[in-house]
A tleap script that builds the chain and sets N, CA, C and O, in Angstrom:
source leaprc.protein.ff14SB
mol = sequence {
  NMET LYS ARG GLN LYS LEU PHE PHE GLU PHE
  VAL SER ASP CYS ASP VAL PRO LEU TYR SER
  VAL ASP MET GLU ILE ALA LYS LYS ALA SER
  MET ILE ARG ALA GLU TYR GLY LYS PHE LYS
  ALA MET ASP ALA LEU GLN LEU ALA SER ALA
  CYS VAL GLN GLY CYS ASP THR PHE LEU THR
  ASN ASP LYS GLN LEU LYS GLN PHE LYS GLU
  ILE ARG CYS VAL THR VAL GLU GLU TRP LYS
  CVAL
}
set mol.1.N position { -15.342 -49.602 -13.763 }
set mol.1.CA position { -14.499 -48.137 -14.089 }
set mol.1.C position { -13.554 -48.521 -15.818 }
set mol.1.O position { -12.932 -47.765 -16.564 }
set mol.2.N position { -13.952 -50.539 -15.935 }
set mol.2.CA position { -13.050 -50.255 -17.479 }
set mol.2.C position { -13.949 -49.881 -18.487 }
set mol.2.O position { -13.495 -49.410 -19.530 }
set mol.3.N position { -15.103 -50.013 -18.338 }
set mol.3.CA position { -16.397 -49.897 -19.023 }
set mol.3.C position { -16.456 -48.120 -19.531 }
set mol.3.O position { -16.521 -47.549 -20.620 }
set mol.4.N position { -16.380 -47.577 -17.788 }
set mol.4.CA position { -16.550 -45.898 -18.255 }
set mol.4.C position { -15.259 -45.168 -18.948 }
set mol.4.O position { -15.359 -44.019 -19.379 }
set mol.5.N position { -13.800 -46.061 -19.040 }
set mol.5.CA position { -12.399 -45.653 -19.792 }
set mol.5.C position { -13.099 -45.847 -21.276 }
set mol.5.O position { -13.317 -44.878 -22.004 }
set mol.6.N position { -13.480 -47.423 -21.703 }
set mol.6.CA position { -13.800 -47.594 -22.431 }
set mol.6.C position { -14.606 -46.685 -23.351 }
set mol.6.O position { -14.443 -46.569 -24.566 }
set mol.7.N position { -15.427 -46.109 -22.651 }
set mol.7.CA position { -16.987 -45.540 -22.971 }
set mol.7.C position { -15.585 -44.117 -23.272 }
set mol.7.O position { -15.314 -43.907 -24.454 }
set mol.8.N position { -15.173 -43.660 -22.686 }
set mol.8.CA position { -14.517 -42.360 -22.753 }
set mol.8.C position { -13.490 -42.469 -23.809 }
set mol.8.O position { -13.326 -41.413 -24.421 }
set mol.9.N position { -12.909 -43.251 -24.107 }
set mol.9.CA position { -11.639 -43.507 -25.346 }
set mol.9.C position { -13.423 -43.476 -26.471 }
set mol.9.O position { -13.899 -42.461 -26.980 }
set mol.10.N position { -13.696 -44.125 -26.506 }
set mol.10.CA position { -15.015 -44.315 -27.971 }
set mol.10.C position { -15.103 -42.870 -28.454 }
set mol.10.O position { -14.789 -42.385 -29.542 }
set mol.11.N position { -15.646 -42.277 -27.286 }
set mol.11.CA position { -16.293 -41.262 -27.941 }
set mol.11.C position { -14.563 -40.241 -27.908 }
set mol.11.O position { -14.545 -39.252 -28.641 }
set mol.12.N position { -13.722 -40.438 -27.373 }
set mol.12.CA position { -11.979 -39.648 -28.020 }
set mol.12.C position { -12.330 -39.874 -29.283 }
set mol.12.O position { -12.969 -39.098 -29.992 }
set mol.13.N position { -11.791 -41.269 -29.673 }
set mol.13.CA position { -11.719 -41.686 -30.942 }
set mol.13.C position { -13.017 -41.361 -31.992 }
set mol.13.O position { -12.871 -41.335 -33.214 }
set mol.14.N position { -13.581 -41.255 -31.692 }
set mol.14.CA position { -14.868 -41.129 -32.917 }
set mol.14.C position { -15.302 -39.438 -33.000 }
set mol.14.O position { -16.047 -38.964 -33.857 }
set mol.15.N position { -14.706 -38.750 -32.001 }
set mol.15.CA position { -14.355 -37.682 -31.671 }
set mol.15.C position { -15.790 -36.795 -31.776 }
set mol.15.O position { -16.023 -35.683 -32.250 }
set mol.16.N position { -16.472 -37.601 -31.247 }
set mol.16.CA position { -18.138 -37.389 -30.926 }
set mol.16.C position { -18.801 -36.142 -29.974 }
set mol.16.O position { -19.028 -36.343 -28.781 }
set mol.17.N position { -19.020 -35.142 -30.468 }
set mol.17.CA position { -19.554 -34.299 -29.817 }
set mol.17.C position { -20.538 -34.289 -28.327 }
set mol.17.O position { -21.510 -35.026 -28.165 }
set mol.18.N position { -20.069 -33.353 -27.385 }
set mol.18.CA position { -20.721 -33.948 -25.983 }
set mol.18.C position { -21.020 -32.311 -26.076 }
set mol.18.O position { -20.300 -31.379 -26.431 }
set mol.19.N position { -22.506 -32.371 -25.565 }
set mol.19.CA position { -23.369 -31.451 -25.595 }
set mol.19.C position { -24.134 -31.232 -24.159 }
set mol.19.O position { -24.583 -32.285 -23.706 }
set mol.20.N position { -24.337 -30.221 -23.462 }
set mol.20.CA position { -24.874 -29.859 -22.419 }
set mol.20.C position { -26.220 -30.073 -22.362 }
set mol.20.O position { -26.636 -30.358 -23.485 }
set mol.21.N position { -27.032 -30.058 -21.578 }
set mol.21.CA position { -28.395 -30.677 -20.684 }
set mol.21.C position { -29.104 -28.778 -20.976 }
set mol.21.O position { -29.614 -28.486 -19.894 }
set mol.22.N position { -29.272 -27.586 -21.939 }
set mol.22.CA position { -29.687 -26.608 -21.687 }
set mol.22.C position { -31.305 -26.244 -21.672 }
set mol.22.O position { -31.927 -27.292 -21.846 }
set mol.23.N position { -31.826 -25.580 -21.585 }
set mol.23.CA position { -32.851 -25.453 -21.461 }
set mol.23.C position { -34.168 -25.628 -22.466 }
set mol.23.O position { -35.272 -25.921 -22.006 }
set mol.24.N position { -33.900 -25.387 -24.088 }
set mol.24.CA position { -34.571 -25.589 -25.050 }
set mol.24.C position { -34.576 -27.213 -25.364 }
set mol.24.O position { -35.522 -27.679 -25.999 }
set mol.25.N position { -33.183 -28.318 -24.772 }
set mol.25.CA position { -32.787 -29.827 -24.893 }
set mol.25.C position { -34.246 -29.876 -23.321 }
set mol.25.O position { -35.291 -30.511 -23.460 }
set mol.26.N position { -33.987 -29.263 -22.323 }
set mol.26.CA position { -35.420 -29.499 -21.414 }
set mol.26.C position { -36.495 -30.000 -22.092 }
set mol.26.O position { -36.949 -31.133 -22.249 }
set mol.27.N position { -36.886 -28.598 -22.563 }
set mol.27.CA position { -37.974 -28.757 -23.145 }
set mol.27.C position { -38.616 -29.484 -24.010 }
set mol.27.O position { -39.841 -29.600 -23.984 }
set mol.28.N position { -37.758 -30.127 -24.985 }
set mol.28.CA position { -37.854 -30.685 -25.738 }
set mol.28.C position { -38.208 -32.168 -25.359 }
set mol.28.O position { -39.074 -32.892 -25.850 }
set mol.29.N position { -36.996 -32.517 -24.004 }
set mol.29.CA position { -37.690 -33.623 -23.849 }
set mol.29.C position { -39.022 -33.622 -23.071 }
set mol.29.O position { -39.720 -34.635 -23.072 }
set mol.30.N position { -39.293 -32.799 -22.581 }
set mol.30.CA position { -40.576 -32.878 -21.747 }
set mol.30.C position { -41.867 -32.734 -22.330 }
set mol.30.O position { -42.881 -32.404 -21.714 }
set mol.31.N position { -41.789 -32.993 -23.530 }
set mol.31.CA position { -42.618 -32.524 -24.807 }
set mol.31.C position { -42.660 -34.054 -25.711 }
set mol.31.O position { -43.703 -34.549 -26.139 }
set mol.32.N position { -41.029 -34.759 -25.911 }
set mol.32.CA position { -41.010 -36.197 -26.122 }
set mol.32.C position { -41.291 -37.051 -25.088 }
set mol.32.O position { -41.680 -38.086 -25.628 }
set mol.33.N position { -41.306 -37.173 -24.019 }
set mol.33.CA position { -42.029 -37.714 -22.655 }
set mol.33.C position { -43.928 -37.422 -22.876 }
set mol.33.O position { -44.918 -38.130 -22.698 }
set mol.34.N position { -43.754 -36.331 -23.237 }
set mol.34.CA position { -45.702 -35.973 -22.590 }
set mol.34.C position { -46.164 -36.693 -23.923 }
set mol.34.O position { -47.186 -37.369 -23.804 }
set mol.35.N position { -45.481 -36.647 -25.368 }
set mol.35.CA position { -46.545 -37.430 -26.322 }
set mol.35.C position { -45.771 -39.453 -26.671 }
set mol.35.O position { -46.457 -40.185 -27.384 }
set mol.36.N position { -44.290 -40.061 -26.018 }
set mol.36.CA position { -44.736 -40.835 -25.435 }
set mol.36.C position { -44.218 -41.405 -24.733 }
set mol.36.O position { -43.114 -41.933 -24.869 }
set mol.37.N position { -45.099 -41.420 -23.589 }
set mol.37.CA position { -45.014 -41.892 -22.540 }
set mol.37.C position { -43.836 -42.993 -21.645 }
set mol.37.O position { -43.197 -43.071 -20.595 }
set mol.38.N position { -44.156 -43.832 -23.125 }
set mol.38.CA position { -43.477 -45.125 -22.234 }
set mol.38.C position { -41.840 -44.659 -22.132 }
set mol.38.O position { -41.167 -45.224 -21.270 }
set mol.39.N position { -41.208 -43.663 -22.977 }
set mol.39.CA position { -40.067 -43.238 -23.101 }
set mol.39.C position { -39.113 -43.412 -21.831 }
set mol.39.O position { -39.731 -42.899 -20.899 }
set mol.40.N position { -37.963 -43.871 -21.395 }
set mol.40.CA position { -37.337 -42.814 -20.071 }
set mol.40.C position { -37.259 -41.723 -20.262 }
set mol.40.O position { -37.428 -41.396 -21.437 }
set mol.41.N position { -37.070 -40.985 -19.593 }
set mol.41.CA position { -36.428 -39.774 -18.938 }
set mol.41.C position { -35.062 -39.481 -20.020 }
set mol.41.O position { -35.044 -38.687 -20.960 }
set mol.42.N position { -33.823 -40.496 -19.503 }
set mol.42.CA position { -33.045 -40.709 -20.514 }
set mol.42.C position { -33.140 -40.518 -21.868 }
set mol.42.O position { -32.586 -39.619 -22.501 }
set mol.43.N position { -33.914 -41.456 -22.342 }
set mol.43.CA position { -33.831 -41.405 -23.798 }
set mol.43.C position { -34.535 -40.200 -24.186 }
set mol.43.O position { -34.326 -39.581 -25.230 }
set mol.44.N position { -35.476 -39.865 -23.190 }
set mol.44.CA position { -36.331 -38.559 -24.059 }
set mol.44.C position { -35.186 -37.371 -24.185 }
set mol.44.O position { -35.108 -36.646 -25.177 }
set mol.45.N position { -34.407 -37.285 -23.168 }
set mol.45.CA position { -32.719 -36.045 -23.057 }
set mol.45.C position { -32.315 -36.611 -23.991 }
set mol.45.O position { -32.096 -35.689 -24.777 }
set mol.46.N position { -31.908 -38.014 -24.745 }
set mol.46.CA position { -30.952 -37.900 -25.975 }
set mol.46.C position { -31.404 -37.905 -27.300 }
set mol.46.O position { -30.773 -37.899 -28.357 }
set mol.47.N position { -32.654 -37.917 -27.052 }
set mol.47.CA position { -33.417 -37.853 -28.443 }
set mol.47.C position { -33.323 -35.862 -28.676 }
set mol.47.O position { -32.791 -35.125 -29.507 }
set mol.48.N position { -34.082 -35.673 -27.544 }
set mol.48.CA position { -33.999 -34.364 -27.339 }
set mol.48.C position { -32.892 -33.280 -27.854 }
set mol.48.O position { -33.124 -32.170 -28.335 }
set mol.49.N position { -31.532 -33.945 -27.606 }
set mol.49.CA position { -30.488 -33.647 -27.856 }
set mol.49.C position { -30.225 -34.181 -29.184 }
set mol.49.O position { -29.173 -33.759 -29.664 }
set mol.50.N position { -30.795 -34.884 -29.817 }
set mol.50.CA position { -29.941 -35.025 -31.508 }
set mol.50.C position { -30.955 -34.574 -32.368 }
set mol.50.O position { -30.679 -34.659 -33.565 }
set mol.51.N position { -32.871 -33.779 -31.858 }
set mol.51.CA position { -33.443 -33.136 -32.303 }
set mol.51.C position { -33.185 -31.774 -32.378 }
set mol.51.O position { -33.459 -31.001 -33.297 }
set mol.52.N position { -32.562 -31.531 -31.188 }
set mol.52.CA position { -32.048 -29.622 -31.583 }
set mol.52.C position { -30.546 -29.521 -32.046 }
set mol.52.O position { -30.270 -28.412 -32.503 }
set mol.53.N position { -29.692 -30.275 -32.031 }
set mol.53.CA position { -28.535 -30.360 -32.374 }
set mol.53.C position { -28.373 -30.497 -34.161 }
set mol.53.O position { -27.562 -29.952 -34.910 }
set mol.54.N position { -29.643 -31.577 -34.496 }
set mol.54.CA position { -29.815 -31.601 -35.990 }
set mol.54.C position { -30.067 -32.596 -36.940 }
set mol.54.O position { -30.344 -32.707 -38.134 }
set mol.55.N position { -29.738 -33.699 -35.323 }
set mol.55.CA position { -29.054 -35.059 -36.701 }
set mol.55.C position { -30.262 -35.501 -37.251 }
set mol.55.O position { -31.267 -34.794 -37.184 }
set mol.56.N position { -30.267 -36.892 -37.931 }
set mol.56.CA position { -30.772 -37.417 -39.144 }
set mol.56.C position { -30.602 -38.420 -38.397 }
set mol.56.O position { -29.764 -38.840 -39.195 }
set mol.57.N position { -30.607 -38.987 -37.828 }
set mol.57.CA position { -30.373 -41.026 -38.006 }
set mol.57.C position { -29.988 -40.536 -36.172 }
set mol.57.O position { -29.318 -39.547 -35.873 }
set mol.58.N position { -30.497 -41.336 -35.348 }
set mol.58.CA position { -30.673 -41.586 -33.636 }
set mol.58.C position { -29.896 -43.752 -33.560 }
set mol.58.O position { -30.527 -44.792 -33.746 }
set mol.59.N position { -28.111 -43.506 -33.156 }
set mol.59.CA position { -28.085 -45.119 -33.566 }
set mol.59.C position { -28.946 -46.198 -31.549 }
set mol.59.O position { -28.435 -46.321 -30.436 }
set mol.60.N position { -29.756 -46.474 -31.886 }
set mol.60.CA position { -30.351 -47.147 -30.254 }
set mol.60.C position { -29.891 -48.632 -30.477 }
set mol.60.O position { -29.446 -49.286 -31.421 }
set mol.61.N position { -30.337 -48.942 -28.638 }
set mol.61.CA position { -30.304 -50.648 -28.415 }
set mol.61.C position { -31.462 -50.529 -28.553 }
set mol.61.O position { -31.792 -51.589 -29.084 }
set mol.62.N position { -32.520 -49.804 -28.403 }
set mol.62.CA position { -33.544 -49.859 -27.763 }
set mol.62.C position { -34.754 -49.859 -29.027 }
set mol.62.O position { -34.994 -48.788 -29.583 }
set mol.63.N position { -35.575 -51.248 -29.487 }
set mol.63.CA position { -36.025 -50.712 -30.260 }
set mol.63.C position { -37.687 -50.311 -30.226 }
set mol.63.O position { -38.421 -50.444 -31.205 }
set mol.64.N position { -38.119 -49.806 -28.925 }
set mol.64.CA position { -39.169 -49.289 -28.918 }
set mol.64.C position { -39.097 -47.520 -29.651 }
set mol.64.O position { -39.916 -46.965 -30.384 }
set mol.65.N position { -37.651 -46.954 -29.037 }
set mol.65.CA position { -37.764 -45.615 -29.898 }
set mol.65.C position { -37.430 -45.672 -31.299 }
set mol.65.O position { -36.631 -44.817 -31.682 }
set mol.66.N position { -37.812 -46.389 -32.036 }
set mol.66.CA position { -38.097 -46.570 -33.341 }
set mol.66.C position { -39.896 -45.807 -33.583 }
set mol.66.O position { -40.490 -45.672 -34.653 }
set mol.67.N position { -40.176 -45.587 -32.766 }
set mol.67.CA position { -41.542 -45.210 -32.828 }
set mol.67.C position { -41.440 -43.546 -32.933 }
set mol.67.O position { -42.315 -42.681 -32.983 }
set mol.68.N position { -40.336 -43.498 -32.942 }
set mol.68.CA position { -40.436 -41.637 -32.728 }
set mol.68.C position { -40.234 -41.270 -33.943 }
set mol.68.O position { -39.482 -41.894 -34.692 }
set mol.69.N position { -40.849 -40.261 -34.273 }
set mol.69.CA position { -41.227 -39.759 -36.117 }
set mol.69.C position { -40.015 -38.204 -35.862 }
set mol.69.O position { -40.140 -37.307 -36.695 }
set mol.70.N position { -39.326 -38.081 -35.138 }
set mol.70.CA position { -38.638 -36.693 -35.610 }
set mol.70.C position { -37.219 -36.555 -36.240 }
set mol.70.O position { -36.590 -35.610 -36.717 }
set mol.71.N position { -36.924 -38.127 -36.014 }
set mol.71.CA position { -35.234 -38.710 -36.591 }
set mol.71.C position { -36.130 -39.631 -37.305 }
set mol.71.O position { -37.322 -39.868 -37.497 }
set mol.72.N position { -34.630 -40.133 -37.675 }
set mol.72.CA position { -34.836 -41.730 -38.056 }
set mol.72.C position { -33.647 -42.539 -36.900 }
set mol.72.O position { -32.456 -42.331 -36.665 }
set mol.73.N position { -34.782 -43.649 -36.297 }
set mol.73.CA position { -34.009 -44.565 -34.907 }
set mol.73.C position { -33.606 -45.831 -35.475 }
set mol.73.O position { -34.535 -46.385 -36.063 }
set mol.74.N position { -32.610 -46.405 -35.483 }
set mol.74.CA position { -31.923 -46.827 -36.206 }
set mol.74.C position { -31.112 -47.832 -35.193 }
set mol.74.O position { -30.143 -47.424 -34.553 }
set mol.75.N position { -31.787 -49.739 -35.066 }
set mol.75.CA position { -30.867 -49.806 -33.329 }
set mol.75.C position { -29.719 -50.308 -34.308 }
set mol.75.O position { -29.591 -50.031 -35.500 }
set mol.76.N position { -28.992 -51.038 -33.588 }
set mol.76.CA position { -27.378 -51.493 -33.627 }
set mol.76.C position { -27.675 -52.583 -34.737 }
set mol.76.O position { -27.417 -52.540 -35.940 }
set mol.77.N position { -28.379 -53.712 -33.885 }
set mol.77.CA position { -28.430 -54.741 -35.347 }
set mol.77.C position { -28.880 -54.072 -36.789 }
set mol.77.O position { -28.216 -54.484 -37.740 }
set mol.78.N position { -29.889 -53.120 -37.095 }
set mol.78.CA position { -30.068 -53.040 -37.963 }
set mol.78.C position { -28.772 -52.175 -38.978 }
set mol.78.O position { -28.496 -52.378 -40.160 }
set mol.79.N position { -28.310 -51.434 -38.255 }
set mol.79.CA position { -27.506 -50.984 -38.765 }
set mol.79.C position { -25.940 -51.902 -39.008 }
set mol.79.O position { -25.160 -51.130 -39.566 }
set mol.80.N position { -25.624 -52.554 -38.890 }
set mol.80.CA position { -24.625 -53.948 -39.034 }
set mol.80.C position { -24.970 -54.549 -40.592 }
set mol.80.O position { -24.084 -55.001 -41.318 }
set mol.81.N position { -26.365 -54.479 -40.971 }
set mol.81.CA position { -26.100 -55.072 -42.220 }
set mol.81.C position { -26.165 -54.153 -43.089 }
set mol.81.O position { -25.970 -54.411 -44.277 }
savepdb mol mol.pdb
quit
């Protein structure tokens, strides 16, 4: 419960917008999964959401996602530098 509370505080404090998964995002996620077969479904949904919303950078802890070419994927480790 504490982690959940901290996460929601982070989202509120940073004014991070939250988007519902609609058909456009679901279709984009399915295309990502088809092209990048090793990406997990949740990662594909997050990347699809970022693409559809026009993000230019995706922050992640998963180095594997750096393979994705539509958005610049940066690891937290790289971000700190």
